[in-house]
Amino acid sequence: GEFDSVRSSLRLLIRSGMLSPAQYGITSDYANELAQRSETSDDLLRIAVVGNNTTQPIVTATRCALLSEGMLAHIYEAPFDTYRQEILSPNSDLYTFKPDIVVIAVDFSELDIHLDIPMSRQATENALEAMADHWRKLWEALELHLGKPVLQHRCEIPEEEFLGIAERRTRWSPPRFAESLNDRLASIAPNFVKWIDVDRLAARVGRQNWHDMRLYYHGKFGFSPRFLPEYTVLLAAALRGTLGRTMKALILDLDNTLWGGVIGDDGLDGIQLGPDTPQGEAYQSFCRYIKALGRRGVILGICSKNEFSIATEVFDKHPHMPLKLNDFAVVYCNWKDKAANLVEISRELNIDISTLVFVDDNPAECELIRQLLPEIFTIKADGDPAFFVRNLDHLHLFDSQVYSDEDIKRSESYQSKAKSKDLQAKAPDLDSYLQSLGMKAKIKFAEPSELVRLSQMEMKTNQFNLATRRLSDVELGGMIQSEDNVVLSVHLSDCFTEHGLVSYVAFAIANNKIIITDWLMSCRVFSRTLENLIFNYVVRLAVKRKIKIIETTFIPTSKNKVMENMFEKLGFICIGKAPEGPWQYEVRPGIKPLPCFISDFYIE
């Protein structure tokens, strides 16, 4: 009867990596029972699994992957090798089930690798296009009848070598054909299709290991069940991205994590860091990997029991330390317990604590965090540092389907917060501080080229999110192109950095009303009066078009409480039940703009 306790314990076990492949099946059974007994739908998803092989391992991995994220699932498993019929028939059980997400597990056996070879370049192109057209039709049917995210396996490269290196140089050979098909499908797939890179995983564990041919011929298993733990990790990463639960920050201990030894005892010359020793070189490689993550938009932070002045010497003076102190958005070097520091870090960064990843070599500290803050993904950095990079990288905690310049700007933006924090401390009051930031904004009609960033915001933004609708790329693109909607994108910069696209607002104009349907803003730029600037523009637009009422409805979640009182502050009146509303704002000629400290902005 202790369902919450069982659920929490199983979640920690899955994340610890201690479960054997056989225990994943038992855990999946428990997760299924928990889902059947669940009394709330807030964390209960409906997942459909279709494929061309035995999908039972995929179902097991799906339940375990969701449980590792604190969620449960009702799962529809399509009959063996019926994915085409299920997707193409509008009356299939797949659509009757009404899933939130569809997982498509189609492997290399789907390819007709014994084509009429040798083939001309044109014949090979025709074969590729025929397969691409096959998937176009399936995706069109899914969009028409369902309109939900799809997680699809990338095609695995066949392991047969035939004539060796010659196969890699021949377009019609199975390896080259499969690689070309992966590239073709990725280039033509609609944005609601997300990819699970099982081919990369198969290459990592070894293709002949990944494909247990005995199990394939006896039971049509697409991969060996002994790799269920690795596959579950990969699937969990894809689910996080789809559900807007992407990890945002990597918080690190220092001693025996970023370098070998204890800086307070061993001194600058006594720690292991750099090419002089094998362990020192491994720590240096780990630091380089951390720095590379930061450059890709992952927020970096330090949480260490240390004297600040001593610990920071390594970043300032050690010749082989690739990281610098300004690579970190937050630095907490003190003697408080680390759980309290991590809570403060999440508050300072203004991100949900569940988006933190914490790495520490001390098993007692790791256990403390797991017990007190189970939402944080905690990693124990023990053993040989030669494996630190691999162990972190293979957890796929920061995986993303797309990568853009905005990711770099996000990291720089958080790093700039430390500088602006010093500026705030010197300012006599908040108004003076905001004025000193020299903020500049650009408000413009959103363009299709901004869809990647807008989609990222939809998936990741939880706090300043009016409706939390998790609109797909297709839906966002349709809104941008629609004559019935207006979508504004907002860019911001200050004296420290270019923050990039940090907010968007969407509204419809009907019956002499502006109806705001979506409004999102990055937590990086909270409390800067940017919402006032945006709303001032919406009001100006209403005045220009002689519109009398601006209306919206707030959909509260457990994470967007920051918006509960915002509409009252903007001047709206609740004509329904607060905080949901509806909220209405009366537009009057000569209305005074709301105060803001973004002095230089322009509208395209």
Coordinates of C-alpha atoms in Angstrom, one line a residue:
G1 CA 0.0 0.0 0.0
E2 CA 3.0 2.4 0.2
F3 CA 2.8 3.4 -3.4
D4 CA 4.6 6.7 -3.2
S5 CA 7.5 5.0 -1.3
V6 CA 7.7 2.2 -3.8
R7 CA 7.6 4.6 -6.7
S8 CA 10.3 6.8 -5.3
S9 CA 12.6 3.9 -4.5
L10 CA 12.2 2.4 -8.0
R11 CA 12.9 5.7 -9.5
L12 CA 16.2 6.0 -7.6
L13 CA 17.1 2.4 -8.5
I14 CA 16.7 3.0 -12.2
R15 CA 18.7 6.2 -12.1
S16 CA 21.5 4.5 -10.1
G17 CA 22.2 2.1 -12.9
M18 CA 22.3 -0.8 -10.5
L19 CA 19.4 -2.9 -12.0
S20 CA 20.2 -5.9 -14.1
P21 CA 18.4 -6.4 -17.4
A22 CA 16.2 -9.1 -15.8
Q23 CA 15.3 -6.7 -13.0
Y24 CA 14.0 -4.2 -15.6
G25 CA 11.2 -6.6 -16.4
I26 CA 10.2 -6.8 -12.7
T27 CA 10.4 -3.0 -12.4
S28 CA 8.2 -2.6 -15.4
D29 CA 5.6 -4.9 -13.9
Y30 CA 5.7 -2.8 -10.7
A31 CA 5.4 0.4 -12.8
N32 CA 2.4 -1.0 -14.6
E33 CA 0.7 -1.9 -11.3
L34 CA 1.4 1.6 -10.0
A35 CA -0.2 3.1 -13.2
Q36 CA -3.3 0.9 -12.8
R37 CA -3.7 2.1 -9.2
S38 CA -2.9 5.8 -9.9
E39 CA -5.6 8.2 -8.8
T40 CA -4.3 11.2 -10.7
S41 CA -3.7 11.8 -14.4
D42 CA -1.1 14.6 -13.9
D43 CA 1.8 12.3 -14.3
L44 CA 0.2 9.5 -16.2
L45 CA 0.9 9.3 -20.0
R46 CA -0.7 7.2 -22.7
I47 CA 2.1 5.7 -24.9
A48 CA 1.6 3.6 -28.0
V49 CA 4.4 1.3 -29.2
V50 CA 4.4 0.0 -32.7
G51 CA 7.2 -1.8 -34.7
N52 CA 8.2 -4.6 -37.0
N53 CA 9.7 -6.9 -34.4
T54 CA 8.8 -8.1 -30.8
T55 CA 8.1 -4.8 -29.0
Q56 CA 7.9 -6.2 -25.4
P57 CA 11.4 -4.9 -24.6
I58 CA 10.4 -1.5 -25.9
V59 CA 7.3 -1.5 -23.6
T60 CA 9.5 -2.5 -20.6
A61 CA 12.0 0.2 -21.4
T62 CA 9.2 2.8 -21.8
R63 CA 7.7 2.1 -18.4
C64 CA 11.1 2.2 -16.7
A65 CA 12.2 5.3 -18.6
L66 CA 9.1 7.2 -17.5
L67 CA 9.4 5.9 -14.0
S68 CA 12.9 7.3 -13.8
E69 CA 11.4 10.7 -14.6
G70 CA 8.7 10.2 -11.9
M71 CA 6.0 9.4 -14.3
L72 CA 3.8 6.4 -15.1
A73 CA 2.2 5.1 -18.3
H74 CA -0.7 3.3 -19.8
I75 CA 0.7 1.5 -22.9
Y76 CA -0.9 0.2 -26.0
E77 CA 1.3 -2.4 -27.7
A78 CA 0.4 -3.0 -31.3
P79 CA 0.3 -6.6 -32.6
F80 CA 3.5 -7.9 -34.1
D81 CA 4.6 -6.2 -37.3
T82 CA 1.4 -4.3 -37.9
Y83 CA 2.8 -0.8 -37.7
R84 CA 1.7 0.1 -41.3
Q85 CA -1.9 -1.0 -40.8
E86 CA -2.1 0.7 -37.4
I87 CA -0.8 4.0 -38.7
L88 CA -2.6 4.1 -42.0
S89 CA -6.1 2.9 -40.8
P90 CA -8.0 5.8 -39.2
N91 CA -10.1 3.3 -37.3
S92 CA -7.2 1.3 -35.9
D93 CA -6.7 0.5 -32.2
L94 CA -3.8 2.9 -32.2
Y95 CA -6.0 5.9 -32.8
T96 CA -8.8 4.5 -30.6
F97 CA -6.3 4.4 -27.7
K98 CA -5.5 8.2 -28.3
P99 CA -1.9 8.1 -27.2
D100 CA 0.1 11.2 -26.0
I101 CA 3.2 9.8 -27.7
V102 CA 3.9 7.1 -30.3
V103 CA 7.1 5.1 -30.3
I104 CA 8.0 3.5 -33.6
A105 CA 10.6 0.8 -33.3
V106 CA 11.5 -0.3 -36.9
D107 CA 14.9 -1.9 -37.3
F108 CA 17.3 -2.8 -40.0
S109 CA 15.3 -5.9 -41.0
E110 CA 12.7 -3.6 -42.6
L111 CA 15.3 -2.7 -45.2
D112 CA 15.3 -4.9 -48.3
I113 CA 19.1 -5.2 -48.2
H114 CA 19.1 -7.8 -50.9
L115 CA 18.3 -5.4 -53.7
D116 CA 18.9 -6.2 -57.3
I117 CA 22.6 -5.4 -57.2
P118 CA 24.7 -4.0 -58.5
M119 CA 22.5 -0.9 -59.0
S120 CA 23.1 2.3 -60.9
R121 CA 23.3 5.6 -59.1
Q122 CA 19.7 6.4 -60.3
A123 CA 18.3 3.1 -59.3
T124 CA 19.8 3.6 -55.8
E125 CA 18.3 7.0 -55.6
N126 CA 14.9 5.6 -56.7
A127 CA 15.1 3.0 -54.0
L128 CA 15.9 5.6 -51.4
E129 CA 13.1 7.9 -52.5
A130 CA 10.7 5.0 -52.5
M131 CA 11.5 4.3 -48.8
A132 CA 11.3 8.0 -48.0
D133 CA 7.9 8.3 -49.7
H134 CA 6.7 5.3 -47.6
W135 CA 7.6 7.2 -44.4
R136 CA 6.1 10.4 -45.7
K137 CA 2.7 8.7 -46.0
L138 CA 3.0 7.2 -42.6
W139 CA 3.9 10.5 -41.0
E140 CA 1.1 12.3 -42.9
A141 CA -1.4 9.8 -41.5
L142 CA -0.1 10.2 -38.0
E143 CA -0.4 14.0 -38.3
L144 CA -3.9 13.8 -39.7
H145 CA -5.4 11.3 -37.3
L146 CA -3.4 12.0 -34.1
G147 CA -1.2 15.1 -34.2
K148 CA 1.0 14.0 -31.3
P149 CA 4.8 13.6 -31.0
V150 CA 6.4 10.5 -32.5
L151 CA 9.7 9.0 -31.2
Q152 CA 11.2 6.9 -34.0
H153 CA 14.2 4.6 -34.1
R154 CA 16.9 5.6 -36.6
C155 CA 17.7 2.7 -38.9
E156 CA 20.5 0.5 -37.6
I157 CA 23.4 -0.1 -40.0
P158 CA 23.6 -3.8 -40.9
E159 CA 26.6 -5.6 -39.5
E160 CA 27.4 -7.8 -42.5
E161 CA 30.6 -6.7 -44.1
F162 CA 30.5 -8.6 -47.4
L163 CA 33.5 -7.3 -49.3
G164 CA 34.8 -5.1 -46.5
I165 CA 36.0 -1.5 -47.2
A166 CA 34.5 -1.7 -50.7
E167 CA 31.1 -1.8 -49.2
R168 CA 31.7 1.7 -47.7
R169 CA 32.6 3.0 -51.1
T170 CA 29.5 1.7 -52.9
R171 CA 26.2 3.6 -52.7
W172 CA 24.0 0.5 -53.1
S173 CA 25.7 -1.6 -50.4
P174 CA 23.6 -2.2 -47.2
P175 CA 25.8 0.0 -44.9
R176 CA 25.9 2.9 -47.3
F177 CA 22.2 2.5 -48.2
A178 CA 21.2 2.5 -44.5
E179 CA 23.3 5.6 -43.8
S180 CA 21.8 7.4 -46.7
L181 CA 18.3 6.5 -45.6
N182 CA 18.9 7.8 -42.1
D183 CA 20.1 11.1 -43.6
R184 CA 17.2 11.3 -46.0
L185 CA 14.6 10.6 -43.4
A186 CA 16.1 13.1 -41.0
S187 CA 16.0 15.8 -43.7
I188 CA 12.4 15.3 -44.7
A189 CA 10.8 14.3 -41.3
P190 CA 8.2 16.7 -40.0
N191 CA 9.1 18.5 -36.7
F192 CA 6.8 16.3 -34.6
V193 CA 9.0 13.3 -35.4
K194 CA 11.9 12.9 -32.9
W195 CA 14.7 10.4 -33.3
I196 CA 16.0 7.7 -31.0
D197 CA 19.5 7.0 -32.2
V198 CA 19.7 3.2 -31.6
D199 CA 22.2 3.0 -34.4
R200 CA 24.7 5.0 -32.4
L201 CA 24.0 2.8 -29.4
A202 CA 24.4 -0.4 -31.5
A203 CA 27.8 0.9 -32.7
R204 CA 28.8 1.6 -29.1
V205 CA 28.0 -1.8 -27.7
G206 CA 29.1 -3.6 -30.8
R207 CA 26.6 -4.5 -33.6
Q208 CA 27.1 -8.2 -33.3
N209 CA 26.4 -7.9 -29.6
W210 CA 23.4 -5.6 -30.1
H211 CA 21.8 -8.1 -32.6
D212 CA 21.4 -11.5 -30.8
M213 CA 20.6 -13.4 -34.0
R214 CA 19.5 -16.5 -32.1
L215 CA 16.9 -14.4 -30.3
Y216 CA 16.0 -12.7 -33.5
Y217 CA 15.3 -16.0 -35.4
H218 CA 13.5 -17.6 -32.4
G219 CA 11.5 -14.6 -31.1
K220 CA 12.0 -11.7 -33.5
F221 CA 13.8 -9.6 -30.9
G222 CA 15.2 -6.4 -32.6
F223 CA 18.0 -6.2 -30.1
S224 CA 19.4 -8.2 -27.2
P225 CA 17.5 -7.7 -24.0
R226 CA 20.8 -7.5 -22.1
F227 CA 21.0 -3.9 -23.4
L228 CA 17.7 -2.9 -21.9
P229 CA 19.5 -0.5 -19.4
E230 CA 21.4 1.3 -22.2
Y231 CA 18.3 1.5 -24.4
T232 CA 16.2 2.8 -21.4
V233 CA 18.6 5.6 -20.9
L234 CA 18.4 6.6 -24.5
L235 CA 14.6 6.4 -24.6
A236 CA 14.4 8.4 -21.3
A237 CA 16.5 11.2 -23.0
A238 CA 14.1 11.3 -26.0
L239 CA 11.0 11.4 -23.6
R240 CA 12.5 14.2 -21.6
G241 CA 13.0 16.3 -24.7
T242 CA 9.4 15.6 -25.8
L243 CA 7.9 16.3 -22.5
G244 CA 9.8 19.5 -21.8
R245 CA 11.8 18.0 -18.9
T246 CA 15.3 18.6 -20.4
M247 CA 18.1 18.8 -17.9
K248 CA 19.5 22.4 -17.9
A249 CA 22.4 22.6 -15.4
L250 CA 25.4 20.5 -14.4
I251 CA 26.6 21.2 -10.9
L252 CA 30.0 19.8 -9.9
D253 CA 32.0 19.1 -6.7
L254 CA 35.7 20.0 -7.0
D255 CA 38.1 17.8 -5.0
N256 CA 38.4 14.3 -6.6
T257 CA 35.8 15.3 -9.2
L258 CA 37.4 18.0 -11.3
W259 CA 40.9 17.2 -10.1
G260 CA 42.6 14.4 -8.0
G261 CA 43.3 15.2 -4.4
V262 CA 42.2 17.9 -2.0
I263 CA 43.3 21.4 -2.8
G264 CA 43.1 22.5 0.8
D265 CA 45.5 19.8 1.9
D266 CA 47.6 19.1 -1.1
G267 CA 48.1 22.6 -2.5
L268 CA 48.2 23.7 -6.0
D269 CA 51.2 21.6 -6.9
G270 CA 50.0 18.5 -5.1
I271 CA 46.7 17.9 -6.9
Q272 CA 46.4 15.6 -10.0
L273 CA 45.6 17.7 -13.0
G274 CA 47.3 17.6 -16.4
P275 CA 49.6 15.4 -18.5
D276 CA 52.2 14.6 -15.9
T277 CA 50.3 11.6 -14.6
P278 CA 47.7 9.3 -16.2
Q279 CA 45.1 10.3 -13.6
G280 CA 45.9 14.0 -14.0
E281 CA 45.4 13.7 -17.7
A282 CA 42.1 12.0 -17.2
Y283 CA 40.9 14.8 -14.9
Q284 CA 42.0 17.3 -17.5
S285 CA 40.0 15.6 -20.2
F286 CA 37.0 15.5 -18.0
C287 CA 37.3 19.3 -17.4
R288 CA 37.6 19.8 -21.2
Y289 CA 34.4 17.8 -21.7
I290 CA 32.6 20.0 -19.0
K291 CA 33.8 23.1 -20.8
A292 CA 32.5 21.8 -24.1
L293 CA 29.1 21.1 -22.5
G294 CA 29.0 24.7 -21.3
R295 CA 29.8 26.0 -24.8
R296 CA 26.8 24.0 -26.0
G297 CA 24.4 25.7 -23.7
V298 CA 24.5 23.6 -20.5
I299 CA 24.6 25.8 -17.4
L300 CA 27.6 25.0 -15.3
G301 CA 27.9 25.5 -11.5
I302 CA 30.0 24.5 -8.5
C303 CA 28.8 23.1 -5.2
S304 CA 31.7 22.3 -3.0
K305 CA 32.7 22.2 0.7
N306 CA 35.8 24.3 0.4
E307 CA 37.3 27.7 1.1
F308 CA 36.4 29.9 -1.9
S309 CA 39.8 31.6 -2.0
I310 CA 41.7 28.4 -2.0
A311 CA 39.5 26.4 -4.4
T312 CA 39.5 29.2 -7.0
E313 CA 43.3 29.2 -7.2
V314 CA 43.0 26.1 -9.4
F315 CA 41.0 28.0 -12.0
D316 CA 43.2 31.1 -11.8
K317 CA 46.7 29.7 -11.5
H318 CA 46.9 26.0 -12.5
P319 CA 48.5 25.7 -15.9
H320 CA 46.6 22.6 -16.9
M321 CA 43.0 23.7 -15.8
P322 CA 41.0 24.2 -19.0
L323 CA 38.0 25.7 -17.1
K324 CA 37.9 29.2 -15.8
L325 CA 35.8 30.6 -13.0
N326 CA 33.7 32.6 -15.5
D327 CA 32.7 29.4 -17.2
F328 CA 30.4 28.8 -14.2
A329 CA 27.1 30.6 -13.8
V330 CA 27.1 29.9 -10.0
V331 CA 29.9 29.1 -7.6
Y332 CA 29.0 27.9 -4.1
C333 CA 32.1 27.1 -2.1
N334 CA 31.3 27.1 1.6
W335 CA 30.7 24.7 4.5
K336 CA 26.9 24.5 4.3
D337 CA 25.3 21.1 3.6
K338 CA 25.2 20.6 -0.2
A339 CA 21.4 20.0 -0.3
A340 CA 20.8 23.5 1.0
N341 CA 23.3 24.9 -1.5
L342 CA 21.6 23.1 -4.4
V343 CA 18.3 24.5 -3.4
E344 CA 19.8 28.0 -3.4
I345 CA 21.5 27.3 -6.8
S346 CA 18.2 26.4 -8.4
R347 CA 16.7 29.6 -6.9
E348 CA 19.5 31.8 -8.1
L349 CA 19.4 30.3 -11.6
N350 CA 15.6 30.5 -11.5
I351 CA 15.2 26.9 -12.9
D352 CA 13.3 24.0 -11.5
I353 CA 15.4 21.8 -9.2
S354 CA 14.5 18.7 -11.3
T355 CA 16.6 20.1 -14.1
L356 CA 19.8 19.9 -12.1
V357 CA 22.5 17.2 -12.5
F358 CA 24.9 16.9 -9.6
V359 CA 28.3 15.2 -9.7
D360 CA 30.2 14.4 -6.5
D361 CA 32.8 11.8 -5.6
N362 CA 31.6 11.4 -2.0
P363 CA 29.1 8.6 -1.6
A364 CA 27.7 10.1 1.6
E365 CA 27.1 13.4 -0.1
C366 CA 25.4 11.7 -3.0
E367 CA 23.2 9.6 -0.7
L368 CA 22.2 12.8 1.2
I369 CA 21.1 14.5 -2.0
R370 CA 19.2 11.4 -3.2
Q371 CA 17.3 11.2 0.1
L372 CA 16.6 14.9 0.5
L373 CA 16.3 16.0 -3.1
P374 CA 15.3 13.0 -5.2
E375 CA 14.3 15.2 -8.1
I376 CA 18.0 16.0 -8.8
F377 CA 19.9 13.5 -11.0
T378 CA 22.8 12.6 -8.8
I379 CA 26.0 11.0 -10.1
K380 CA 28.7 9.5 -8.0
A381 CA 32.1 10.2 -9.6
D382 CA 34.1 7.3 -8.1
G383 CA 36.6 4.9 -9.5
D384 CA 39.1 5.7 -12.3
P385 CA 38.7 9.2 -13.7
A386 CA 39.5 7.8 -17.1
F387 CA 35.9 6.8 -17.3
F388 CA 34.3 10.0 -16.0
V389 CA 33.6 11.4 -19.5
R390 CA 32.1 8.2 -20.8
N391 CA 30.0 7.6 -17.7
L392 CA 28.4 11.1 -17.9
D393 CA 28.2 11.2 -21.7
H394 CA 26.4 7.9 -22.0
L395 CA 23.6 9.0 -19.6
H396 CA 22.4 11.3 -22.4
L397 CA 21.2 13.8 -19.8
F398 CA 21.5 16.9 -22.0
D399 CA 20.4 15.3 -25.3
S400 CA 18.6 17.6 -27.7
Q401 CA 17.0 17.0 -31.1
V402 CA 18.4 20.3 -32.5
Y403 CA 21.2 22.7 -31.7
S404 CA 21.2 26.4 -32.4
D405 CA 23.0 29.6 -31.7
E406 CA 20.4 30.3 -29.0
D407 CA 21.9 27.4 -27.0
I408 CA 25.3 29.2 -26.8
K409 CA 23.5 32.5 -25.9
R410 CA 21.7 30.7 -23.1
S411 CA 24.9 29.6 -21.5
E412 CA 26.5 33.1 -21.9
S413 CA 23.3 34.6 -20.5
Y414 CA 23.5 32.7 -17.3
Q415 CA 27.2 33.4 -16.9
S416 CA 26.4 37.1 -17.3
K417 CA 24.1 36.9 -14.3
A418 CA 27.1 36.7 -12.0
K419 CA 28.4 40.0 -13.4
S420 CA 24.9 41.6 -13.2
K421 CA 24.7 40.4 -9.6
D422 CA 27.7 42.4 -8.7
L423 CA 26.2 45.4 -10.5
Q424 CA 23.0 45.0 -8.6
A425 CA 24.9 44.9 -5.3
K426 CA 26.5 48.3 -6.1
A427 CA 23.2 49.9 -7.3
P428 CA 21.4 52.1 -4.8
D429 CA 18.0 50.6 -5.7
L430 CA 16.3 48.2 -8.1
D431 CA 15.3 50.9 -10.6
S432 CA 18.9 52.2 -10.8
Y433 CA 20.2 48.6 -11.3
L434 CA 17.7 47.9 -14.2
Q435 CA 18.6 51.2 -15.8
S436 CA 22.3 50.5 -15.6
L437 CA 21.9 47.2 -17.5
G438 CA 21.4 49.1 -20.7
M439 CA 18.8 46.7 -22.0
K440 CA 17.8 46.6 -25.6
A441 CA 14.9 44.7 -27.1
K442 CA 13.6 43.8 -30.5
I443 CA 10.0 42.9 -31.0
K444 CA 9.1 41.4 -34.4
F445 CA 6.6 39.2 -36.1
A446 CA 7.9 35.6 -35.7
E447 CA 9.4 34.0 -38.8
P448 CA 9.6 30.3 -39.8
S449 CA 13.4 30.5 -39.4
E450 CA 12.8 31.0 -35.6
L451 CA 10.8 27.7 -35.3
V452 CA 13.7 25.8 -33.8
R453 CA 14.1 28.2 -31.0
L454 CA 10.3 28.7 -30.5
S455 CA 9.9 24.9 -30.3
Q456 CA 12.7 24.7 -27.7
M457 CA 10.9 27.3 -25.6
E458 CA 7.7 25.3 -25.9
M459 CA 9.4 22.2 -24.6
K460 CA 11.5 23.8 -21.9
T461 CA 9.6 26.8 -20.5
N462 CA 7.6 25.9 -17.4
Q463 CA 7.5 28.9 -15.1
F464 CA 6.5 31.9 -17.4
N465 CA 4.1 29.9 -19.5
L466 CA 0.5 31.0 -19.9
A467 CA -1.1 27.8 -21.1
T468 CA 1.7 25.1 -21.1
R469 CA 0.2 23.6 -24.3
R470 CA 3.5 22.1 -25.6
L471 CA 2.7 23.1 -29.1
S472 CA 4.4 21.1 -31.8
D473 CA 6.6 22.6 -34.5
V474 CA 3.8 22.0 -36.9
E475 CA 1.3 23.9 -34.8
L476 CA 3.7 26.7 -34.2
G477 CA 4.5 27.0 -37.9
G478 CA 0.8 27.0 -38.7
M479 CA 0.2 29.9 -36.2
I480 CA 3.0 31.9 -37.8
Q481 CA 1.6 31.4 -41.3
S482 CA -2.1 31.9 -40.2
E483 CA -3.9 35.1 -41.0
D484 CA -6.0 34.6 -37.9
N485 CA -3.1 34.7 -35.5
V486 CA -0.3 37.1 -34.6
V487 CA 2.9 35.6 -33.1
L488 CA 5.5 38.1 -31.8
S489 CA 9.1 37.0 -31.0
V490 CA 11.1 39.1 -28.6
H491 CA 14.9 39.4 -28.4
L492 CA 16.8 41.0 -25.6
S493 CA 20.4 42.1 -24.9
D494 CA 22.1 44.0 -22.2
C495 CA 25.5 45.5 -21.4
F496 CA 26.9 42.0 -20.6
T497 CA 25.5 39.7 -23.3
E498 CA 23.1 39.0 -26.1
H499 CA 20.3 36.9 -24.7
G500 CA 18.7 36.1 -28.0
L501 CA 15.1 35.1 -28.5
V502 CA 13.7 35.0 -24.9
S503 CA 10.0 35.4 -25.2
Y504 CA 7.1 35.0 -27.6
V505 CA 3.4 35.9 -27.4
A506 CA 0.6 34.6 -29.6
F507 CA -2.9 36.0 -29.9
A508 CA -5.9 35.9 -32.1
I509 CA -8.0 38.9 -33.2
A510 CA -11.7 38.3 -33.3
N511 CA -15.0 40.1 -32.4
N512 CA -13.1 43.3 -31.7
K513 CA -10.9 41.5 -29.1
I514 CA -7.3 40.5 -28.9
I515 CA -7.3 37.0 -27.3
I516 CA -3.9 36.0 -26.0
T517 CA -3.5 32.3 -26.3
D518 CA 0.2 31.8 -25.5
W519 CA 2.9 33.8 -23.7
L520 CA 6.2 32.3 -22.8
M521 CA 9.4 33.9 -21.4
S522 CA 12.8 32.5 -20.5
C523 CA 13.5 32.4 -16.8
R524 CA 16.9 34.1 -17.6
V525 CA 15.2 37.5 -18.0
F526 CA 12.6 37.5 -15.2
S527 CA 12.1 40.6 -13.2
R528 CA 13.4 43.0 -15.9
T529 CA 10.1 44.6 -16.8
L530 CA 10.2 42.9 -20.2
E531 CA 6.6 41.7 -19.7
N532 CA 5.6 45.3 -19.4
L533 CA 7.4 46.3 -22.6
I534 CA 5.7 43.4 -24.5
F535 CA 2.2 44.2 -23.1
N536 CA 2.7 47.9 -23.9
Y537 CA 3.2 46.9 -27.5
V538 CA 0.1 44.7 -27.6
V539 CA -1.9 47.6 -26.2
R540 CA -0.5 49.9 -28.8
L541 CA -1.5 47.4 -31.5
A542 CA -5.0 47.3 -30.0
V543 CA -5.3 51.1 -30.1
K544 CA -4.0 51.2 -33.6
R545 CA -6.7 48.7 -34.7
K546 CA -9.4 50.3 -32.6
I547 CA -9.8 47.1 -30.5
K548 CA -11.5 47.6 -27.1
I549 CA -10.7 44.5 -25.2
I550 CA -7.7 42.3 -24.6
E551 CA -8.6 38.9 -23.1
T552 CA -6.7 35.8 -21.9
T553 CA -7.2 32.7 -19.8
F554 CA -4.5 31.4 -17.4
I555 CA -4.0 27.6 -17.1
P556 CA -2.2 27.0 -13.8
T557 CA 0.3 24.2 -13.3
S558 CA 2.5 23.2 -10.4
K559 CA 5.4 25.2 -12.0
N560 CA 3.9 28.4 -13.5
K561 CA 2.8 30.1 -10.2
V562 CA 5.0 33.1 -11.1
M563 CA 2.2 34.2 -13.5
E564 CA -0.7 33.9 -11.1
N565 CA -0.7 37.6 -10.2
M566 CA 0.8 39.0 -13.4
F567 CA -2.4 39.9 -15.2
E568 CA -3.6 41.9 -12.2
K569 CA -0.3 43.8 -12.1
L570 CA -0.7 44.5 -15.9
G571 CA -4.1 46.0 -15.3
F572 CA -6.5 43.1 -16.2
I573 CA -9.7 42.5 -14.3
C574 CA -10.7 38.9 -13.6
I575 CA -14.2 38.2 -14.9
G576 CA -14.2 34.6 -13.8
K577 CA -12.5 32.6 -11.0
A578 CA -9.0 33.6 -10.2
P579 CA -6.3 32.8 -11.1
E580 CA -7.7 31.1 -14.2
G581 CA -9.9 33.9 -15.3
P582 CA -10.9 34.8 -18.0
W583 CA -9.0 38.1 -17.5
Q584 CA -10.0 41.2 -19.5
Y585 CA -8.2 44.5 -20.1
E586 CA -10.1 47.5 -21.3
V587 CA -8.2 49.5 -24.0
R588 CA -8.8 53.2 -23.7
P589 CA -7.3 56.0 -25.9
G590 CA -4.4 57.9 -24.2
I591 CA -3.8 55.0 -21.8
K592 CA -0.5 55.4 -20.0
P593 CA 2.2 52.8 -20.8
L594 CA 3.4 50.5 -18.0
P595 CA 6.9 51.4 -16.7
C596 CA 9.9 49.5 -18.0
F597 CA 13.6 49.9 -18.1
I598 CA 14.3 48.8 -21.6
S599 CA 15.1 52.1 -23.0
D600 CA 16.2 51.1 -26.5
F601 CA 13.9 48.8 -28.5
Y602 CA 12.5 48.6 -32.0
I603 CA 9.8 46.7 -33.8
E604 CA 10.2 45.1 -37.2

